[in-house]
XYZ file of C-alpha atoms in Angstrom:
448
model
C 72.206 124.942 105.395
C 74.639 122.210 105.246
C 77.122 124.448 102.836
C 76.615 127.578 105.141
C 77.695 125.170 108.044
C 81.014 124.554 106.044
C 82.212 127.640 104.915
C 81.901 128.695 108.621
C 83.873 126.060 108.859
C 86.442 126.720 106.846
C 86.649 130.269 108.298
C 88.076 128.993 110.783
C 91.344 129.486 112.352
C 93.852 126.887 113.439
C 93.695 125.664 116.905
C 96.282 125.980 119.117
C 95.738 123.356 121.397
C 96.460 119.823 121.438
C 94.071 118.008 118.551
C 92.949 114.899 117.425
C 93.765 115.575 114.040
C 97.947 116.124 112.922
C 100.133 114.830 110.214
C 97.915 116.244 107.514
C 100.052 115.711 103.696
C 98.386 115.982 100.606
C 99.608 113.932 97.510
C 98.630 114.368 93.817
C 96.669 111.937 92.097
C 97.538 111.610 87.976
C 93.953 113.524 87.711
C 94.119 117.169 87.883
C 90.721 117.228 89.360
C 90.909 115.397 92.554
C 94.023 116.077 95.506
C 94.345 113.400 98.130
C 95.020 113.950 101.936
C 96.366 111.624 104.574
C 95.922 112.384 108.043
C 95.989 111.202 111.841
C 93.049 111.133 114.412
C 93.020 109.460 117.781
C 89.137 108.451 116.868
C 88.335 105.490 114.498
C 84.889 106.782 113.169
C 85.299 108.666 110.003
C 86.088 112.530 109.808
C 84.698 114.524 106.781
C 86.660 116.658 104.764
C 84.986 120.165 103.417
C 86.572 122.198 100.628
C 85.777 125.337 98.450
C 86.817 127.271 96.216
C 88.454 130.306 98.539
C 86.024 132.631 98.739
C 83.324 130.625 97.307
C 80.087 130.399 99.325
C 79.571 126.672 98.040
C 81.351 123.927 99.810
C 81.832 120.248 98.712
C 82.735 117.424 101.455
C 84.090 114.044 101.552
C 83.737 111.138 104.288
C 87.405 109.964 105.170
C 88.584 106.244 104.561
C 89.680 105.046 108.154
C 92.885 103.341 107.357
C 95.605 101.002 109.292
C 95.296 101.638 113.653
C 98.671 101.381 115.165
C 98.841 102.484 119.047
C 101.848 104.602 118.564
C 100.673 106.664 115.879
C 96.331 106.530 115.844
C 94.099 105.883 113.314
C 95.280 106.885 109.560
C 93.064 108.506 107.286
C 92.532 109.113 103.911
C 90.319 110.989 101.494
C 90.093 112.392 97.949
C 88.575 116.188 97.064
C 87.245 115.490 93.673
C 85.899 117.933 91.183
C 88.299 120.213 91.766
C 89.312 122.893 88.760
C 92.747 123.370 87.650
C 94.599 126.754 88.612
C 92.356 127.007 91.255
C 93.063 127.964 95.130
C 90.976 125.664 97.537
C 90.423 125.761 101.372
C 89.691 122.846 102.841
C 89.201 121.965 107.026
C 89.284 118.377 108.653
C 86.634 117.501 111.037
C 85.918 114.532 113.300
C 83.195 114.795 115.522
C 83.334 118.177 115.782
C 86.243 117.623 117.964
C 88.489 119.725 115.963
C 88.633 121.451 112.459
C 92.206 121.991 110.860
C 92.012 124.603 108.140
C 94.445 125.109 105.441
C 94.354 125.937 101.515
C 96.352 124.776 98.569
C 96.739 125.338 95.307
C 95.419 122.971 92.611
C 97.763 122.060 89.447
C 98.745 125.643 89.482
C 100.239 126.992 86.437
C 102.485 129.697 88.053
C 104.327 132.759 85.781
C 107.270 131.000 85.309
C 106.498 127.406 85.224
C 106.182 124.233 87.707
C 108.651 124.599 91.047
C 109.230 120.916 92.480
C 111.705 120.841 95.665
C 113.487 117.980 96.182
C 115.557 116.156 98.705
C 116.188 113.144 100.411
C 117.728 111.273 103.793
C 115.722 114.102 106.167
C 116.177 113.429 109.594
C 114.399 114.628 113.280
C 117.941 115.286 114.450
C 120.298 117.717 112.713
C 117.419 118.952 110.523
C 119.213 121.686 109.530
C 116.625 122.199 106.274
C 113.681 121.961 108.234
C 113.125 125.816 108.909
C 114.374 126.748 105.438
C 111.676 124.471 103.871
C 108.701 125.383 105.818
C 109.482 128.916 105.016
C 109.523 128.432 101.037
C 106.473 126.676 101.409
C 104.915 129.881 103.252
C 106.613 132.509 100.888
C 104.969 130.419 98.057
C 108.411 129.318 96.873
C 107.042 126.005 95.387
C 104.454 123.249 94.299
C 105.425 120.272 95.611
C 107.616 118.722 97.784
C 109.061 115.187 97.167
C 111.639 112.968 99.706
C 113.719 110.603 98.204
C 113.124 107.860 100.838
C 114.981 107.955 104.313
C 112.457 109.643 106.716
C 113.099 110.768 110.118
C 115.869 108.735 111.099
C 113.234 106.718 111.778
C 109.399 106.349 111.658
C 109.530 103.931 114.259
C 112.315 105.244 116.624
C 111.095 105.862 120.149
C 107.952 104.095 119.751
C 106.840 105.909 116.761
C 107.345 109.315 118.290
C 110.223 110.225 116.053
C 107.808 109.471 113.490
C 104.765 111.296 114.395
C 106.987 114.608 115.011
C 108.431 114.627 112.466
C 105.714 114.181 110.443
C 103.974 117.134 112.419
C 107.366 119.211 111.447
C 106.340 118.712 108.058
C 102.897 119.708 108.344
C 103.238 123.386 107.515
C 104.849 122.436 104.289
C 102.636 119.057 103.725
C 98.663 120.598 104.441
C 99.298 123.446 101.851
C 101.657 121.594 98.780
C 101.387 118.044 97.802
C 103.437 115.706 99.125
C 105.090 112.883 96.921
C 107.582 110.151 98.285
C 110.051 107.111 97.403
C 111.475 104.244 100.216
C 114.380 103.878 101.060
C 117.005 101.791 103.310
C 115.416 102.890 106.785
C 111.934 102.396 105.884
C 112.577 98.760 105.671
C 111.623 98.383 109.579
C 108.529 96.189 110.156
C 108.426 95.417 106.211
C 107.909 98.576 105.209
C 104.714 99.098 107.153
C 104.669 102.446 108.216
C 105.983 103.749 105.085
C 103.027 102.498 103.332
C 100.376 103.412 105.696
C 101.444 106.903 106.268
C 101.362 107.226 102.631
C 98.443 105.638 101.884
C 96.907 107.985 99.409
C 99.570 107.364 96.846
C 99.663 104.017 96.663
C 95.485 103.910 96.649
C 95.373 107.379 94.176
C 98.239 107.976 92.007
C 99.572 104.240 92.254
C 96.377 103.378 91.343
C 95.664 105.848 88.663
C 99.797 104.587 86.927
C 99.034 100.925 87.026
C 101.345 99.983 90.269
C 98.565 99.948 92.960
C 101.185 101.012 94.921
C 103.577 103.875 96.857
C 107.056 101.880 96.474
C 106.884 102.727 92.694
C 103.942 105.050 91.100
C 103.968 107.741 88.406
C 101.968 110.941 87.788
C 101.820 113.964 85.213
C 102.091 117.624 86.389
C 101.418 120.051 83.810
C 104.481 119.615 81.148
C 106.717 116.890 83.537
C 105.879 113.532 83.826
C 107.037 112.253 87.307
C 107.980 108.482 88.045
C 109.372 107.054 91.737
C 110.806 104.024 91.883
C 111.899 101.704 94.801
C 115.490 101.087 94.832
C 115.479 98.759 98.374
C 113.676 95.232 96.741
C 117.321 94.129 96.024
C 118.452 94.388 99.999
C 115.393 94.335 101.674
C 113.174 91.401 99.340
C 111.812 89.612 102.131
C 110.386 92.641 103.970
C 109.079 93.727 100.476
C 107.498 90.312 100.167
C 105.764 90.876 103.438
C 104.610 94.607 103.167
C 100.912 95.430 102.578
C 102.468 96.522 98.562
C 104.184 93.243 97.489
C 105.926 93.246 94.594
C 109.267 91.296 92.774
C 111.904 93.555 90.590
C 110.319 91.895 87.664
C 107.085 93.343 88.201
C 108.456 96.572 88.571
C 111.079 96.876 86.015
C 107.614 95.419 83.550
C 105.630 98.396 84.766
C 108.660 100.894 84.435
C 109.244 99.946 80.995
C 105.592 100.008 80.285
C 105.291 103.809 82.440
C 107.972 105.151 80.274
C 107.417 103.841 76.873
C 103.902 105.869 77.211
C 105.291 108.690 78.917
C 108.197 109.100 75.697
C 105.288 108.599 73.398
C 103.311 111.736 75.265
C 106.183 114.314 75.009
C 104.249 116.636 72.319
C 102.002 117.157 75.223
C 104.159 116.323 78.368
C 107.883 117.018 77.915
C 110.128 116.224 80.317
C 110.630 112.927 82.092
C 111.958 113.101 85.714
C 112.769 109.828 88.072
C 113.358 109.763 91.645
C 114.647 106.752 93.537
C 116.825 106.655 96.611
C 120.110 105.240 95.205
C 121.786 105.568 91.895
C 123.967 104.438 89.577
C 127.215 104.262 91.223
C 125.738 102.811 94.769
C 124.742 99.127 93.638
C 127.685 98.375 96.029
C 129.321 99.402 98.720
C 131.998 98.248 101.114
C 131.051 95.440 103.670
C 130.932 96.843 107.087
C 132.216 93.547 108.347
C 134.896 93.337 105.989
C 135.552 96.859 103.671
C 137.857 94.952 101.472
C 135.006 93.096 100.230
C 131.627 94.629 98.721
C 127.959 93.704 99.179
C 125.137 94.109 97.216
C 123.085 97.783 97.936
C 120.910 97.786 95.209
C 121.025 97.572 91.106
C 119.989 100.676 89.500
C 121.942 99.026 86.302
C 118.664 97.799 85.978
C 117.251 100.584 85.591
C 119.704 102.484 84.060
C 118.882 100.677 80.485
C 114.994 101.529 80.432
C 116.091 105.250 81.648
C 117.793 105.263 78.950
C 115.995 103.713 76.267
C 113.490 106.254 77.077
C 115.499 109.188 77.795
C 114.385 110.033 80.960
C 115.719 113.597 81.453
C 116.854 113.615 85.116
C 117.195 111.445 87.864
C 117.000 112.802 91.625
C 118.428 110.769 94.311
C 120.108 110.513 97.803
C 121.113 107.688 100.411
C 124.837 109.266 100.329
C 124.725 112.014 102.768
C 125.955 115.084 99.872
C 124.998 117.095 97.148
C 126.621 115.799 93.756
C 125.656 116.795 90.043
C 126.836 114.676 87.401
C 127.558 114.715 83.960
C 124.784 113.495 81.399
C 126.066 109.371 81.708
C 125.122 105.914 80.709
C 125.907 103.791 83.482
C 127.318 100.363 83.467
C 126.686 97.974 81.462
C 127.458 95.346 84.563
C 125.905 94.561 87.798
C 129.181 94.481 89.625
C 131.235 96.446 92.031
C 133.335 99.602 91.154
C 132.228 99.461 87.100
C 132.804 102.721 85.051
C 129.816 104.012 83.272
C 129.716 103.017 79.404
C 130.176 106.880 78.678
C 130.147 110.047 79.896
C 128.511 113.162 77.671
C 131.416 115.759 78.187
C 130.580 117.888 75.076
C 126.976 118.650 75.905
C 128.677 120.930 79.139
C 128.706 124.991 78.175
C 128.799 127.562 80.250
C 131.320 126.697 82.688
C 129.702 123.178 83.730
C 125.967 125.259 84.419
C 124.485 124.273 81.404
C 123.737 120.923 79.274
C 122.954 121.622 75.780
C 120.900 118.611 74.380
C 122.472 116.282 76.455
C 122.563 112.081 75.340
C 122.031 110.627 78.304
C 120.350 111.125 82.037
C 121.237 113.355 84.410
C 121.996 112.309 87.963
C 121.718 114.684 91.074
C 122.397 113.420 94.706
C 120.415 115.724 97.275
C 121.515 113.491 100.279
C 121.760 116.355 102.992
C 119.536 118.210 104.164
C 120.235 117.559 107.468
C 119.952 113.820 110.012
C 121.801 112.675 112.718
C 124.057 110.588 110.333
C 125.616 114.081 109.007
C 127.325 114.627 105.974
C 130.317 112.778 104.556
C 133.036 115.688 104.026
C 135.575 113.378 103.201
C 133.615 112.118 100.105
C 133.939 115.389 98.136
C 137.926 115.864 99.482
C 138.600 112.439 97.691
C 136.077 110.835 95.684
C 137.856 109.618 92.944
C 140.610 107.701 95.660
C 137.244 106.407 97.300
C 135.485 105.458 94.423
C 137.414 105.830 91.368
C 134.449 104.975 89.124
C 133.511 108.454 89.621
C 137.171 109.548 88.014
C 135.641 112.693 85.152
C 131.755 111.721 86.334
C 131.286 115.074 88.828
C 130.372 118.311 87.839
C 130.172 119.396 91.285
C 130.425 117.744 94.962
C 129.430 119.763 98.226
C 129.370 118.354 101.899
C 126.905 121.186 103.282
C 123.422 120.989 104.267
C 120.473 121.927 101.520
C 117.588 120.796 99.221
C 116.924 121.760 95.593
C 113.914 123.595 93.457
C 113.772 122.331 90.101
C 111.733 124.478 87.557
C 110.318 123.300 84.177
C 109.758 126.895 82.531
C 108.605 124.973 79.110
C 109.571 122.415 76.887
C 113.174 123.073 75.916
C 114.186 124.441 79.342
C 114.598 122.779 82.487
C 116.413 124.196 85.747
C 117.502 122.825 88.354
C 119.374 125.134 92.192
C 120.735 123.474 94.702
C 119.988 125.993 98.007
C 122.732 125.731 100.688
C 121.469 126.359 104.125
C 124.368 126.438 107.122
C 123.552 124.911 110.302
C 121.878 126.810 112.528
C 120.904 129.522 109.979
C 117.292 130.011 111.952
C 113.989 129.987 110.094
C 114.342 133.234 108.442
C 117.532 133.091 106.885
C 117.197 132.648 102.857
C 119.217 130.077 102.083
C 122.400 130.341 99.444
C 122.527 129.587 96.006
C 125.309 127.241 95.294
C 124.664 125.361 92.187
C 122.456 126.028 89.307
C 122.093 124.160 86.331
C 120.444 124.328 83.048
C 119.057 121.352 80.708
C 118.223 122.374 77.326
C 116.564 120.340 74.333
C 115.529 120.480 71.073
C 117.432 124.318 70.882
């Protein structure tokens, strides 16, 4: 009886009325048998979760995990499906109290014709979110797996009471209840020390952070089929105190020990996992910028040189970033051997580039991709790309490429010698059914 009562369940269609269940994201868990979902009820009892194979007559179900309350936002939830087979399409609903059931389907560690699509971006705003339609319609026309946001969120979680927050999460939601959702901090998260960043994201830090050693969402790792995926938190260096006091305390130490302990596994795994991809929101050439209060002097943003030396020690493949508001793709580089302002990267791998700039051919270092604009009310900074080697002239021969217009990117791991990477243009205002433009593609090839 009880798994007759749930696949009527999960027959059923989406409300459209106001509910006491929204902001529904999935997130992976480093075990390609369970997915994790977060959600938001205005009740504090427990809500089950039923899922099934789609089609299946046989449901499983799961008693949330009622999480942190705030007023502004409700009661946060979490829950794990477990048991779940690879390649498989699920359906799964969200009840609590009968009130309402949410009903939505996703695909588990699919191995798609083609291999793995990841999309990627970062610094997503409420206001000017000129991706926004774009996105939700890739996730519909089944254009990828997983969506990841390099830190920055809605410009901000707590603006307007939390409202800002709690929409935009609920703009998300047609992407975020169907592909999983995986995230890094960044500079505007820092609000309250970090607190709603790490209770709307619960599940990672309790699943995947968990399941990688960090017990945490500022820094966690997972495997997909042949990529092994590792976010790191680039904000301790600014914003220590507020790390100190977030419900994920940590120091850089700790960190960089469980990075170099993440990767050093990962480069050991490659006969059976590949390719090595890091996200973070800043990179190597923003451990400084100029001092609002005086631009003639610099202050301390972050220090990815930190991180730059394990990266590279363990040749992690590619690094996705954002926090400046543009799309860049660099050359394969080391970067500096110094923590200090306006420092040159130790080298730059120029003869790896074929192909007119679109392809590295067994590159010897890292490569860095900014995907800082897909749209906030901070726009874009055009004047970066017109003159970045006057405004920073340690990027002098770094660039491959440097656009000021609004996008995301799909990266695609086809197998283990071929990795690609398209950065989709989208001009404002292009409406939700509008593909977007290709305007960048790149290849990374290994071991060829």
């Amino acid at each position: 009886v009880a798994a007759v009562v749930a696949v009527v369940l999960l027959t059923l269609t989406l409300l459209d009325v106001a509910v006491a269940v929204d902001q529904i994201h999935l997130s992976m868990s480093n075990d390609p048998t369970e997915m994790a979902v977060d959600f938001v009820s205005q009740q504090g009892d427990a809500c089950v979760v039923s899922f099934a194979i789609s089609g299946s007559s046989s449901a499983s179900s799961v008693s949330s995990e009622v999480g942190w309350y705030f007023n502004e936002i409700g009661y946060l939830h979490q829950a794990t499906m477990s048991g779940l087979a690879k390649n498989t399409l699920y359906q799964y609903n969200i009840s609590c109290k009968g009130e309402t059931v949410e009903v939505s389907e996703f695909h588990n560690y699919r191995e798609r014709e083609g291999g793995l699509k990841v999309a990627f971006l970062a610094d997503f705003g409420l206001v000017n979110d000129e991706s926004m339609s774009s996105l939700v319609q890739a996730a519909e026309d089944d254009k990828f797996d997983v969506l990841i946001l390099g830190g920055d969120f809605a410009y901000d979680f707590w603006t307007n009471n939390s409202q800002v927050g709690n929409d935009f999460m609920n703009a998300l939601q047609p992407v975020t209840r169907r592909k999983p959702f995986m995230t890094a901090t960044g500079n505007h998260e820092h609000e309250d020390n970090f607190t709603q960043y790490c209770h709307r994201f619960e599940s990672v830090a309790k699943v995947a952070g968990a399941r990688s050693g960090s017990n945490s969402n500022f820094y966690y790792s997972y495997d997909f089929l042949n990529t092994h995926f590792v976010a790191i938190d680039t904000e301790i260096f600014v914003f220590f105190n507020e790390t100190q006091n977030s419900p994920y305390p940590f120091t850089q130490d700790e960190q960089l020990a469980w990075l170099e302990q993440d990767l050093q596994k990962a480069n050991s795994n490659r006969d059976n996992v590949p390719w090595i991809v890091m996200y973070g929101h800043k990179g190597w050439y923003m451990d400084f910028e100029p001092d609002s209060k005086d631009p003639l002097k610099s202050k301390l943003v972050t220090n990815f040189t930190a991180f730059s030396a394990l990266a590279d020690k363990y040749k992690v493949d590619a690094y996705f970033t954002g926090h400046v508001h543009l799309y860049q793709r660099f050359y394969p580089l080391l970067g500096p051997a110094i923590h200090a302002p306006d420092q040159r990267p130790q080298d730059v791998d120029h003869a790896c580039v074929q192909n007119g700039g679109n392809v590295y051919k067994n590159p010897k270092y890292m490569t860095t991709i900014v995907v800082g604009s897909p749209g906030d009310q901070e726009t874009t900074i055009v004047g970066m790309c017109a003159g970045d080697e006057v405004v920073m002239p340690q990027l002098k021969d770094t660039l491959q490429l440097c656009e000021a217009n609004y996008g995301y990117g799909i990266m695609t791991m086809p197998n283990s010698t071929h990795f690609h990477w398209e950065w989709l243009e989208v001009a404002p205002g292009n409406g939700s059914h509008v593909p977007p433009t290709q305007n960048d593609e790149l290849w990374i090839i290994k071991g060829v």
